[in-house]
Coordinates of C-alpha atoms in Angstrom, one line a residue:
Chain C
M1 CA 22.3 -0.7 -1.1
D2 CA 20.1 1.5 -3.2
F3 CA 17.0 -0.4 -4.1
T4 CA 16.4 1.8 -7.2
D5 CA 19.8 0.6 -8.6
L6 CA 18.9 -3.1 -8.4
T7 CA 18.0 -5.3 -11.3
I8 CA 16.5 -8.8 -11.2
K9 CA 19.9 -10.2 -11.8
S10 CA 21.7 -8.2 -9.1
A11 CA 18.9 -8.7 -6.5
S12 CA 18.8 -12.4 -7.2
E13 CA 22.6 -12.6 -6.6
L14 CA 22.2 -10.7 -3.3
L15 CA 19.4 -13.2 -2.3
S16 CA 21.7 -16.2 -3.1
Q17 CA 24.5 -14.7 -1.1
K18 CA 22.1 -14.1 1.9
K19 CA 23.0 -10.4 1.8
V20 CA 19.3 -9.5 1.5
S21 CA 16.1 -11.4 2.2
A22 CA 12.9 -11.4 0.2
L23 CA 11.2 -9.6 3.1
E24 CA 13.8 -6.9 3.0
L25 CA 13.4 -6.5 -0.8
A26 CA 9.6 -6.2 -0.3
Q27 CA 10.1 -3.6 2.5
M28 CA 12.4 -1.6 0.3
S29 CA 9.9 -1.7 -2.5
L30 CA 7.1 -0.5 -0.2
K31 CA 9.3 2.3 1.2
R32 CA 10.1 3.5 -2.4
I33 CA 6.4 3.3 -3.3
K34 CA 5.6 5.4 -0.2
E35 CA 8.3 7.9 -1.1
V36 CA 7.3 8.6 -4.7
D37 CA 3.9 7.3 -5.6
D38 CA 2.0 10.3 -4.2
K39 CA 3.8 12.2 -7.0
L40 CA 3.6 9.5 -9.7
H41 CA 0.3 7.6 -9.1
A42 CA 1.7 4.5 -10.8
F43 CA -0.3 2.2 -8.5
L44 CA -4.0 1.8 -8.2
Y45 CA -3.5 -0.7 -5.4
V46 CA -0.5 -1.3 -3.1
A47 CA -0.6 -4.9 -1.8
E48 CA 1.2 -4.0 1.5
K49 CA 0.0 -6.8 3.7
E50 CA -0.1 -9.5 1.0
S51 CA 3.4 -8.7 -0.3
L52 CA 5.0 -8.8 3.2
E53 CA 3.2 -12.2 3.9
S54 CA 4.3 -13.6 0.6
A55 CA 7.9 -12.4 1.0
K56 CA 8.1 -14.0 4.5
H57 CA 6.8 -17.3 3.1
T58 CA 9.4 -17.0 0.3
D59 CA 12.2 -16.6 2.7
E60 CA 11.1 -19.7 4.6
M61 CA 11.0 -21.6 1.3
I62 CA 14.5 -20.4 0.3
I63 CA 15.9 -21.6 3.7
A64 CA 14.2 -24.9 3.3
D65 CA 15.1 -25.5 -0.4
H66 CA 18.5 -23.8 -0.6
E67 CA 17.8 -23.1 -4.2
H68 CA 15.7 -20.5 -5.9
S69 CA 14.8 -19.2 -9.3
A70 CA 16.1 -15.9 -10.6
L71 CA 12.7 -14.4 -10.0
T72 CA 12.2 -15.7 -6.4
G73 CA 11.6 -12.9 -4.0
I74 CA 11.8 -10.2 -6.7
P75 CA 9.3 -7.3 -6.1
Y76 CA 7.1 -6.7 -9.1
A77 CA 3.8 -5.1 -10.1
V78 CA 0.9 -6.1 -12.3
K79 CA -1.1 -3.9 -14.7
D80 CA -4.7 -3.7 -13.3
N81 CA -6.2 -5.5 -16.3
I82 CA -4.5 -8.8 -15.4
L83 CA -6.3 -11.0 -12.9
V84 CA -4.6 -11.9 -9.6
K85 CA -7.0 -14.1 -7.6
G86 CA -8.6 -12.2 -4.7
M87 CA -7.3 -8.8 -5.8
Q88 CA -9.0 -6.0 -7.6
A89 CA -8.8 -5.9 -11.4
T90 CA -10.4 -2.6 -12.3
A91 CA -8.9 -2.2 -15.8
A92 CA -9.0 1.5 -14.6
S93 CA -12.7 1.5 -15.3
K94 CA -15.6 2.5 -13.0
I95 CA -17.5 -0.4 -14.4
L96 CA -15.1 -2.8 -12.6
E97 CA -14.3 -0.6 -9.6
N98 CA -15.5 -3.2 -7.0
Y99 CA -14.6 -6.3 -9.0
K100 CA -12.4 -8.9 -7.3
A101 CA -10.6 -11.5 -9.5
T102 CA -11.9 -15.0 -9.0
F103 CA -8.8 -16.7 -10.6
D104 CA -5.2 -16.1 -11.6
A105 CA -4.3 -15.2 -15.1
T106 CA -2.1 -18.0 -16.6
V107 CA 1.0 -15.7 -16.6
I108 CA 0.4 -14.9 -12.9
R109 CA -0.1 -18.7 -12.1
K110 CA 3.2 -19.4 -13.9
L111 CA 5.0 -16.5 -12.1
K112 CA 3.7 -17.7 -8.7
Q113 CA 5.4 -21.0 -9.2
V114 CA 8.8 -19.2 -8.9
S115 CA 7.5 -16.9 -6.1
P116 CA 8.4 -13.3 -7.0
T117 CA 6.7 -10.8 -4.6
M118 CA 3.6 -9.0 -6.0
M119 CA 3.6 -5.4 -4.8
G120 CA 0.4 -4.2 -6.3
K121 CA -1.7 -3.3 -9.3
T122 CA -0.7 -0.5 -11.7
N123 CA -2.6 2.2 -13.5
L124 CA -3.6 2.2 -17.2
D125 CA -5.8 3.8 -19.8
E126 CA -9.3 2.4 -19.3
F127 CA -9.3 -1.2 -20.5
G128 CA -6.0 -0.4 -22.3
M129 CA -7.5 2.2 -24.6
G130 CA -5.1 5.0 -24.7
V131 CA -1.5 6.1 -25.0
S132 CA -1.0 8.3 -21.9
T133 CA -3.0 6.9 -18.9
E134 CA -5.1 10.1 -19.2
N135 CA -8.0 7.8 -19.9
S136 CA -7.8 6.1 -16.5
A137 CA -11.0 6.6 -14.6
F138 CA -8.9 7.0 -11.5
G139 CA -6.6 9.8 -12.7
P140 CA -3.4 9.7 -14.8
T141 CA 0.1 8.5 -13.9
K142 CA 3.0 10.9 -14.3
N143 CA 6.3 10.5 -16.1
P144 CA 9.1 10.0 -13.6
Y145 CA 11.4 12.1 -15.9
D146 CA 9.1 15.1 -16.0
L147 CA 6.0 15.2 -13.9
S148 CA 4.2 17.5 -16.4
R149 CA 4.4 14.8 -19.0
V150 CA 2.6 11.5 -19.6
P151 CA 4.3 8.2 -19.0
G152 CA 2.8 6.8 -22.2
G153 CA 0.2 4.1 -22.3
S154 CA -1.7 2.1 -21.8
S155 CA 0.7 0.4 -19.5
G156 CA 1.9 3.8 -18.2
G157 CA 1.7 2.8 -14.5
S158 CA 3.8 -0.3 -15.0
A159 CA 6.5 1.7 -17.0
A160 CA 6.6 4.5 -14.4
A161 CA 6.8 2.0 -11.5
V162 CA 9.8 0.3 -13.1
A163 CA 11.5 3.5 -14.2
A164 CA 11.1 5.1 -10.7
G165 CA 12.5 2.1 -9.0
E166 CA 9.3 1.2 -7.1
V167 CA 9.6 -2.4 -8.4
L168 CA 12.2 -4.4 -10.4
F169 CA 9.8 -5.4 -13.1
A170 CA 6.1 -5.1 -14.1
L171 CA 3.6 -6.9 -16.3
G172 CA 1.8 -4.9 -18.9
T173 CA -0.3 -5.8 -21.9
D174 CA 0.2 -4.8 -25.5
T175 CA -2.6 -4.5 -28.1
G176 CA -1.1 -1.8 -30.3
G177 CA 2.0 -0.7 -28.5
S178 CA 0.8 -0.5 -24.9
S179 CA 3.9 -2.0 -23.4
R180 CA 6.4 -0.6 -25.9
Q181 CA 5.5 3.1 -26.2
P182 CA 5.4 3.7 -22.4
A183 CA 8.8 1.9 -22.2
S184 CA 10.1 4.4 -24.7
F185 CA 8.7 7.3 -22.8
C186 CA 10.0 6.1 -19.4
G187 CA 13.4 4.9 -20.4
V188 CA 12.9 1.2 -19.6
V189 CA 12.8 -2.0 -21.6
G190 CA 9.4 -2.9 -23.1
F191 CA 8.5 -6.2 -24.7
K192 CA 5.6 -7.7 -26.7
P193 CA 5.7 -11.4 -27.6
T194 CA 4.5 -13.1 -30.8
Y195 CA 0.7 -13.5 -30.8
G196 CA 0.2 -17.1 -29.7
R197 CA 3.4 -17.4 -27.7
T198 CA 2.0 -16.3 -24.3
S199 CA -1.3 -17.0 -22.8
R200 CA -4.0 -14.3 -22.7
H201 CA -6.1 -16.3 -20.2
G202 CA -6.9 -13.9 -17.4
L203 CA -6.1 -10.7 -19.3
I204 CA -9.2 -8.5 -19.4
A205 CA -9.9 -8.8 -23.2
L206 CA -9.5 -5.7 -25.3
G207 CA -8.8 -6.8 -28.9
S208 CA -8.6 -10.6 -28.6
S209 CA -6.8 -11.1 -31.9
L210 CA -4.2 -8.5 -31.0
D211 CA -3.7 -8.7 -27.2
Q212 CA -0.6 -10.1 -25.6
P213 CA 0.8 -9.8 -22.1
G214 CA 3.8 -7.5 -22.1
I215 CA 6.9 -7.0 -19.9
L216 CA 8.4 -3.8 -18.5
A217 CA 11.9 -4.3 -17.0
K218 CA 15.2 -2.6 -16.5
T219 CA 17.4 -4.7 -18.7
V220 CA 17.0 -7.0 -21.7
E221 CA 18.5 -9.9 -19.7
D222 CA 15.9 -9.4 -17.0
T223 CA 13.2 -9.3 -19.7
A224 CA 14.4 -12.6 -21.1
T225 CA 14.4 -14.2 -17.6
I226 CA 10.8 -13.2 -17.0
F227 CA 9.7 -14.2 -20.5
Q228 CA 11.3 -17.7 -20.0
I229 CA 8.7 -18.3 -17.2
M230 CA 5.7 -16.7 -19.1
A231 CA 6.1 -18.2 -22.6
G232 CA 4.5 -21.4 -23.8
Q233 CA 1.3 -23.1 -24.8
D234 CA -1.7 -22.9 -22.5
E235 CA -4.8 -25.1 -22.8
L236 CA -6.9 -22.2 -21.5
D237 CA -5.9 -20.0 -24.5
T238 CA -6.4 -22.0 -27.6
T239 CA -4.6 -19.4 -29.7
T240 CA -1.3 -20.3 -28.0
L241 CA 0.8 -22.6 -30.2
P242 CA 2.7 -25.8 -29.2
K243 CA 6.2 -24.4 -30.1
P244 CA 9.1 -25.3 -27.9
V245 CA 10.4 -22.4 -25.8
P246 CA 14.2 -22.0 -26.2
D247 CA 16.6 -21.2 -23.4
Y248 CA 16.7 -17.4 -24.0
S249 CA 19.8 -16.9 -21.7
K250 CA 21.9 -18.8 -24.3
F251 CA 21.2 -16.0 -26.9
L252 CA 22.5 -13.1 -24.8
K253 CA 25.8 -12.4 -26.7
E254 CA 27.7 -9.2 -27.1
N255 CA 28.6 -9.8 -30.8
L256 CA 26.2 -9.5 -33.7
K257 CA 28.5 -10.6 -36.5
G258 CA 26.4 -11.8 -39.5
L259 CA 23.1 -10.5 -38.1
K260 CA 21.1 -8.8 -40.9
I261 CA 19.1 -5.8 -39.9
G262 CA 16.6 -3.9 -42.1
V263 CA 15.7 -0.3 -41.6
P264 CA 12.3 0.5 -43.3
K265 CA 12.3 3.9 -44.9
E266 CA 8.5 4.3 -44.2
Y267 CA 9.4 4.7 -40.5
F268 CA 11.6 7.7 -41.1
A269 CA 9.2 9.9 -43.0
A270 CA 8.0 13.4 -42.2
G271 CA 6.5 13.8 -38.7
L272 CA 9.4 12.0 -36.9
D273 CA 10.9 14.3 -34.2
P274 CA 14.5 15.1 -35.4
E275 CA 15.9 14.3 -32.0
V276 CA 14.2 11.0 -31.9
K277 CA 15.5 10.3 -35.4
T278 CA 19.1 11.1 -34.3
I279 CA 18.9 8.7 -31.3
I280 CA 17.5 5.9 -33.5
E281 CA 20.2 6.5 -36.1
Q282 CA 22.9 6.4 -33.4
G283 CA 21.5 3.0 -32.3
I284 CA 21.6 1.7 -35.9
K285 CA 25.2 2.8 -36.1
K286 CA 25.9 0.9 -32.9
F287 CA 24.5 -2.2 -34.5
E288 CA 26.9 -1.8 -37.4
E289 CA 29.8 -1.5 -34.9
L290 CA 28.6 -4.7 -33.3
G291 CA 29.0 -6.5 -36.6
A292 CA 25.5 -6.4 -37.9
Q293 CA 24.8 -5.8 -41.6
V294 CA 22.3 -2.9 -41.9
S295 CA 20.3 -2.3 -45.1
E296 CA 17.5 0.0 -46.1
M297 CA 14.2 -1.8 -46.9
S298 CA 10.5 -1.0 -47.6
L299 CA 7.2 -2.1 -46.0
P300 CA 4.9 -0.6 -48.7
N301 CA 1.6 -1.5 -47.0
V302 CA 2.5 -0.5 -43.5
K303 CA 0.9 2.9 -44.2
Y304 CA -2.5 1.1 -43.9
A305 CA -1.7 -0.4 -40.5
L306 CA -3.2 2.2 -38.3
S307 CA -6.5 2.4 -40.4
A308 CA -6.8 -1.4 -40.2
Y309 CA -6.0 -1.3 -36.5
Y310 CA -8.6 1.4 -35.7
I311 CA -11.3 -0.8 -37.4
I312 CA -10.3 -4.3 -36.2
L313 CA -9.7 -3.2 -32.6
P314 CA -12.9 -1.3 -32.1
V315 CA -14.9 -4.1 -33.7
E316 CA -13.4 -6.5 -31.2
I317 CA -13.8 -4.0 -28.4
S318 CA -17.5 -3.6 -29.1
A319 CA -17.9 -7.4 -28.9
N320 CA -15.7 -7.9 -25.8
L321 CA -17.2 -5.0 -23.8
S322 CA -20.7 -6.3 -24.3
R323 CA -20.1 -8.5 -21.3
Y324 CA -20.3 -5.5 -19.0
D325 CA -24.1 -5.5 -18.7
G326 CA -24.7 -5.0 -15.0
I327 CA -25.9 -8.6 -14.6
R328 CA -22.9 -10.9 -14.0
F329 CA -20.2 -8.8 -12.3
G330 CA -19.0 -5.2 -11.9
L331 CA -21.2 -2.1 -11.7
S332 CA -25.0 -2.5 -11.9
A333 CA -27.1 0.7 -12.3
P334 CA -30.8 0.3 -11.5
G335 CA -33.4 0.4 -14.2
K336 CA -37.1 -0.4 -14.6
N337 CA -36.5 -3.3 -17.0
L338 CA -33.6 -5.3 -18.2
E339 CA -32.8 -3.1 -21.2
E340 CA -32.7 0.0 -19.0
V341 CA -30.3 -1.8 -16.7
Y342 CA -28.0 -2.3 -19.7
Y343 CA -28.2 1.3 -20.8
N344 CA -27.8 2.8 -17.4
T345 CA -24.9 0.5 -16.3
R346 CA -22.9 0.9 -19.5
S347 CA -23.5 4.7 -19.8
A348 CA -22.5 5.3 -16.1
G349 CA -19.7 2.7 -16.1
F350 CA -17.7 3.4 -19.3
G351 CA -15.5 6.4 -19.8
A352 CA -15.5 8.6 -23.0
E353 CA -12.8 6.6 -24.8
P354 CA -14.4 3.1 -24.4
K355 CA -17.7 4.6 -25.5
R356 CA -16.1 6.1 -28.5
R357 CA -14.5 2.9 -29.6
I358 CA -17.6 0.8 -28.9
M359 CA -19.5 3.3 -31.2
I360 CA -16.8 3.0 -34.0
G361 CA -16.7 -0.8 -33.6
T362 CA -20.5 -1.1 -33.7
Y363 CA -20.7 1.0 -36.7
A364 CA -17.9 -0.7 -38.7
S365 CA -19.4 -4.2 -38.0
S366 CA -23.1 -3.3 -38.5
A367 CA -25.1 -4.4 -41.5
G368 CA -24.2 -2.4 -44.6
Y369 CA -20.8 -1.2 -43.4
Y370 CA -19.1 -4.5 -42.7
D371 CA -17.8 -4.8 -46.3
A372 CA -16.6 -1.2 -46.5
Y373 CA -14.7 -1.2 -43.3
Y374 CA -14.0 -4.5 -41.5
K375 CA -13.4 -6.6 -44.7
K376 CA -11.1 -3.9 -46.1
A377 CA -9.2 -3.8 -42.8
K378 CA -8.7 -7.5 -42.8
L379 CA -7.4 -7.2 -46.4
A380 CA -4.9 -4.5 -45.3
Q381 CA -3.9 -6.8 -42.4
G382 CA -3.1 -9.6 -44.9
L383 CA -1.0 -7.3 -47.0
I384 CA 0.9 -6.0 -44.0
R385 CA 1.5 -9.5 -42.8
D386 CA 2.9 -10.4 -46.2
D387 CA 5.2 -7.3 -46.2
F388 CA 6.8 -8.5 -43.0
K389 CA 7.0 -12.1 -44.1
K390 CA 8.8 -11.1 -47.3
A391 CA 11.1 -8.8 -45.3
F392 CA 12.1 -11.6 -42.9
E393 CA 13.2 -13.7 -45.8
K394 CA 16.0 -11.2 -46.2
V395 CA 16.7 -9.8 -42.7
D396 CA 16.8 -11.2 -39.2
L397 CA 15.5 -8.1 -37.5
I398 CA 14.0 -4.7 -38.3
V399 CA 14.9 -1.6 -36.4
T400 CA 12.6 1.4 -36.1
P401 CA 11.6 4.3 -33.8
T402 CA 9.0 3.4 -31.1
S403 CA 7.0 6.6 -31.2
P404 CA 7.4 9.6 -33.5
N405 CA 7.9 11.8 -30.4
V406 CA 9.0 11.9 -26.8
A407 CA 6.6 11.9 -23.8
F408 CA 4.1 14.7 -24.4
K409 CA 2.5 17.1 -21.9
F410 CA -0.8 16.3 -20.2
G411 CA -3.7 17.5 -22.3
E412 CA -1.7 17.8 -25.5
K413 CA -3.6 15.0 -27.2
T414 CA -6.9 14.8 -25.3
S415 CA -8.9 17.3 -27.4
N416 CA -8.5 15.3 -30.6
P417 CA -8.8 11.5 -30.3
L418 CA -7.2 10.9 -33.7
S419 CA -4.0 12.7 -32.7
A420 CA -3.7 10.2 -29.8
Y421 CA -4.5 7.3 -32.1
L422 CA -1.5 8.3 -34.3
E423 CA 0.8 7.5 -31.4
D424 CA 0.5 3.8 -32.3
I425 CA 1.8 4.4 -35.9
F426 CA 5.1 2.6 -35.3
T427 CA 4.0 0.0 -32.8
G428 CA 0.5 -1.0 -34.1
P429 CA 1.8 -2.8 -37.3
L430 CA 3.4 -5.5 -35.1
N431 CA 0.1 -6.4 -33.5
I432 CA -1.6 -6.3 -36.9
A433 CA 1.1 -8.8 -38.2
G434 CA 1.2 -10.8 -34.9
I435 CA 5.0 -10.4 -34.6
P436 CA 7.1 -9.7 -31.5
G437 CA 8.8 -6.4 -30.6
L438 CA 11.3 -5.2 -28.0
V439 CA 12.0 -1.6 -27.0
V440 CA 15.4 -0.8 -25.7
P441 CA 16.4 2.7 -24.3
G442 CA 18.4 4.5 -26.9
G443 CA 19.3 7.7 -25.1
L444 CA 17.9 11.0 -23.8
T445 CA 17.0 14.1 -25.7
K446 CA 18.6 17.5 -24.8
Q447 CA 15.6 18.0 -22.5
G448 CA 16.4 14.8 -20.7
L449 CA 13.5 12.7 -22.0
P450 CA 14.1 9.1 -22.9
V451 CA 13.8 7.6 -26.4
G452 CA 13.4 3.9 -27.1
I453 CA 14.6 1.9 -30.1
Q454 CA 12.1 -0.7 -31.4
L455 CA 13.5 -4.1 -32.6
I456 CA 11.1 -6.3 -34.6
A457 CA 11.5 -10.0 -35.3
N458 CA 9.6 -12.7 -37.2
H459 CA 6.9 -14.9 -35.6
F460 CA 8.4 -16.9 -32.6
A461 CA 11.9 -15.4 -33.1
E462 CA 11.9 -13.6 -29.7
E463 CA 15.5 -14.9 -29.1
K464 CA 16.8 -12.6 -31.8
L465 CA 15.3 -9.6 -30.1
F466 CA 16.9 -10.5 -26.8
M467 CA 20.3 -11.1 -28.6
A468 CA 20.4 -7.8 -30.4
G469 CA 18.7 -5.9 -27.6
H470 CA 21.2 -7.1 -25.0
A471 CA 24.2 -6.4 -27.3
L472 CA 22.9 -2.8 -28.0
E473 CA 22.2 -2.2 -24.3
Q474 CA 25.6 -3.4 -23.2
S475 CA 27.3 -1.3 -25.9
L476 CA 25.3 1.9 -25.2
N477 CA 25.7 1.4 -21.4
L478 CA 23.2 4.2 -20.6
K479 CA 22.1 3.3 -17.0
L480 CA 19.2 5.7 -17.2
K481 CA 17.6 6.8 -13.9
P482 CA 15.1 9.6 -13.4
N483 CA 15.7 12.2 -10.8
I484 CA 12.7 11.6 -8.5
Chain B
M1 CA -19.5 14.8 -41.9
S2 CA -19.2 11.2 -43.0
I3 CA -21.7 10.1 -40.3
S4 CA -25.1 11.6 -39.6
L5 CA -26.8 12.3 -36.2
E6 CA -29.4 9.7 -37.1
E7 CA -26.6 7.2 -37.5
V8 CA -25.1 8.2 -34.2
N9 CA -28.5 7.5 -32.6
K10 CA -28.8 4.2 -34.3
I11 CA -25.4 3.0 -33.3
A12 CA -25.9 4.2 -29.7
K13 CA -29.0 2.1 -29.5
L14 CA -27.2 -1.0 -30.9
A15 CA -24.4 -0.5 -28.4
R16 CA -26.9 0.2 -25.5
L17 CA -25.4 3.5 -24.6
T18 CA -27.1 6.8 -23.9
F19 CA -25.7 10.2 -24.7
S20 CA -26.8 13.8 -24.2
D21 CA -27.4 16.0 -27.3
A22 CA -24.1 17.7 -26.8
E23 CA -22.2 14.4 -26.5
K24 CA -23.9 13.2 -29.7
Q25 CA -22.8 16.2 -31.7
K26 CA -19.2 15.8 -30.4
L27 CA -19.3 12.1 -31.2
Q28 CA -20.6 12.8 -34.7
Q29 CA -17.5 15.0 -35.3
E30 CA -15.0 12.6 -33.7
L31 CA -16.4 9.5 -35.4
S32 CA -16.4 11.4 -38.8
A33 CA -12.8 12.4 -38.3
I34 CA -11.8 8.8 -37.5
L35 CA -13.8 7.4 -40.4
D36 CA -12.3 10.0 -42.8
Y37 CA -8.8 8.8 -41.7
V38 CA -9.6 5.1 -42.2
D39 CA -11.1 5.9 -45.6
Q40 CA -7.7 5.3 -47.1
L41 CA -8.5 1.6 -46.9
K42 CA -10.9 2.2 -49.8
E43 CA -7.9 2.4 -52.1
L44 CA -7.3 -1.3 -51.5
S45 CA -9.0 -3.8 -53.8
G46 CA -9.0 -7.6 -54.0
K47 CA -10.2 -10.4 -51.9
T48 CA -9.5 -10.8 -48.2
S49 CA -6.3 -12.8 -48.0
F50 CA -5.9 -12.6 -44.3
Q51 CA -5.8 -15.8 -42.2
I52 CA -5.2 -15.6 -38.5
T53 CA -2.2 -17.8 -39.1
D54 CA -0.6 -20.0 -41.7
D55 CA 1.5 -21.8 -39.1
P56 CA 1.3 -25.6 -39.4
D57 CA 1.2 -25.8 -35.6
A58 CA -2.0 -23.9 -35.5
V59 CA -4.7 -26.7 -35.3
N60 CA -8.0 -26.6 -33.6
L61 CA -7.8 -27.7 -30.0
V62 CA -10.4 -29.4 -27.9
R63 CA -10.2 -30.5 -24.3
D64 CA -12.4 -32.9 -22.3
D65 CA -15.5 -31.4 -20.8
V66 CA -14.6 -32.0 -17.2
V67 CA -15.3 -30.1 -14.1
D68 CA -12.3 -28.0 -13.1
A69 CA -12.0 -28.0 -9.3
Q70 CA -9.9 -24.9 -9.3
I71 CA -12.9 -22.8 -10.1
N72 CA -15.2 -22.3 -7.2
P73 CA -18.8 -21.3 -8.2
Q74 CA -19.4 -19.6 -4.9
E75 CA -16.5 -17.1 -5.7
F76 CA -18.0 -16.4 -9.1
L77 CA -21.5 -15.9 -7.6
A78 CA -20.0 -13.5 -5.0
Q79 CA -19.3 -11.1 -7.9
V80 CA -22.9 -11.0 -9.1
P81 CA -24.6 -7.7 -8.4
A82 CA -28.0 -9.2 -7.5
R83 CA -28.8 -12.8 -6.6
E84 CA -31.2 -15.0 -4.8
G85 CA -29.5 -18.1 -3.4
K86 CA -27.6 -19.6 -6.2
F87 CA -29.7 -17.8 -8.9
I88 CA -28.7 -14.6 -10.6
K89 CA -31.5 -12.0 -10.3
V90 CA -32.5 -9.9 -13.3
K91 CA -35.2 -7.4 -14.1
S92 CA -38.1 -8.6 -16.2
V93 CA -37.2 -9.1 -19.9
L94 CA -40.8 -8.8 -21.1
E95 CA -43.2 -6.2 -19.9

């Protein structure tokens, strides 16, 4: 059995048939991590001892209960900005280097109820601010398809860990594309739920009105299985809504007869890499073959999405990151009075990108500038949300590229922060509108680099993403695997 | 430059961040480039129409103010950089 070929579904079947134990799966995961992670640096912490103990306990439980969930005993990883009690949660920042989580995030608590095996914490851009993991205070993660290229970000560690077969799935977060763009770059499935569908409790806050936990997995079916556990209202996150969670497995069909798909022309303008374009167009053709009706459409205000995003997000960052003051937790740098402790702690603890965003956010929300920037950004947000709302009166799904380009080389976008910000151009509008998105691998370029197709649905219509994503994946039958 | 060095100084003070002169000059350029980009928002006119949600299920939630035994104060206090017993120790606020 090759561990790197396993999916959640196949590993769970092997567990049921007693052909493998949870402990053996955890050992195989650790072996693979030891084999490749020196090259990749997907992990910031490998939970060797904890995972083996947990897997042993899971095996005892399986023997006692004779029944288990599809996720029981499945090795997975968690982005290091999600709290797992007793474990580090650095958010890849020096300011939280020695912090230990004092409680479980709701998504972790829910997962623990079905006992998958947590293998460790994965790398990210500091606090989730970035598109390449180059902003991690602990060094970047590398793309398993080409070690000279970035894995995407901010959930680059999670995407690389799944792509390289270190774990069978990983949790990420998604504020502007942080789970979807790395999925596209690493050839795995990436998912962001509707804002309000999944609890943010225990996620280290970046942009509270935009953040959602994300999923990185090998197949759409696996993604739906994980999301089934994570979704739903949580009293500890009052922005989650009391919507019933459907049985997502019922929607995984092979036929898309009658499904209406819109293709927004704004997403195919100049600047889109021609090879990326070809792969997306091939995917759209597949949808037609599967019975979907495809039509061109327009989202006229989506061109304002990135501007709105890079005002709203920094404003929320400047407020959320004010809690890192050297008093309550994390790094504390000495100073002769309280104010100096603040200055010294924050200046020593935050990297260049968080500082930059705190500065923009402070500026855009300060007296005299609030009307010119923040209010205009909120106006744009309303217009973009209305664009999508109107679109979903006519279509069930929207299909677009995930990123204008494939995984880029290290250093390519570090000298100019704005060029990195433009990476979110296709993914950010979903967070601005609060709608869900799924990225499914669409193919490889001539150079062998993956390209992901982004599917977009209306609020709380995740099942349509899984339905179309699953059908596309089955029909493309790519079975991507990096040579590492 | 859509932002001056004085403004960079002022924001840095509000954000409780210190920068070297070279860093300030770089920030001035970077922030100006970002602000130039988002300037396209000035084309938009009208009133803010955005609401966080218009979903009828979105209602304000309250829960009872009861002690949650899952949270252990000792574990939280263990994360505090400086403490004395159960108190958090801070530098003097007033000179």
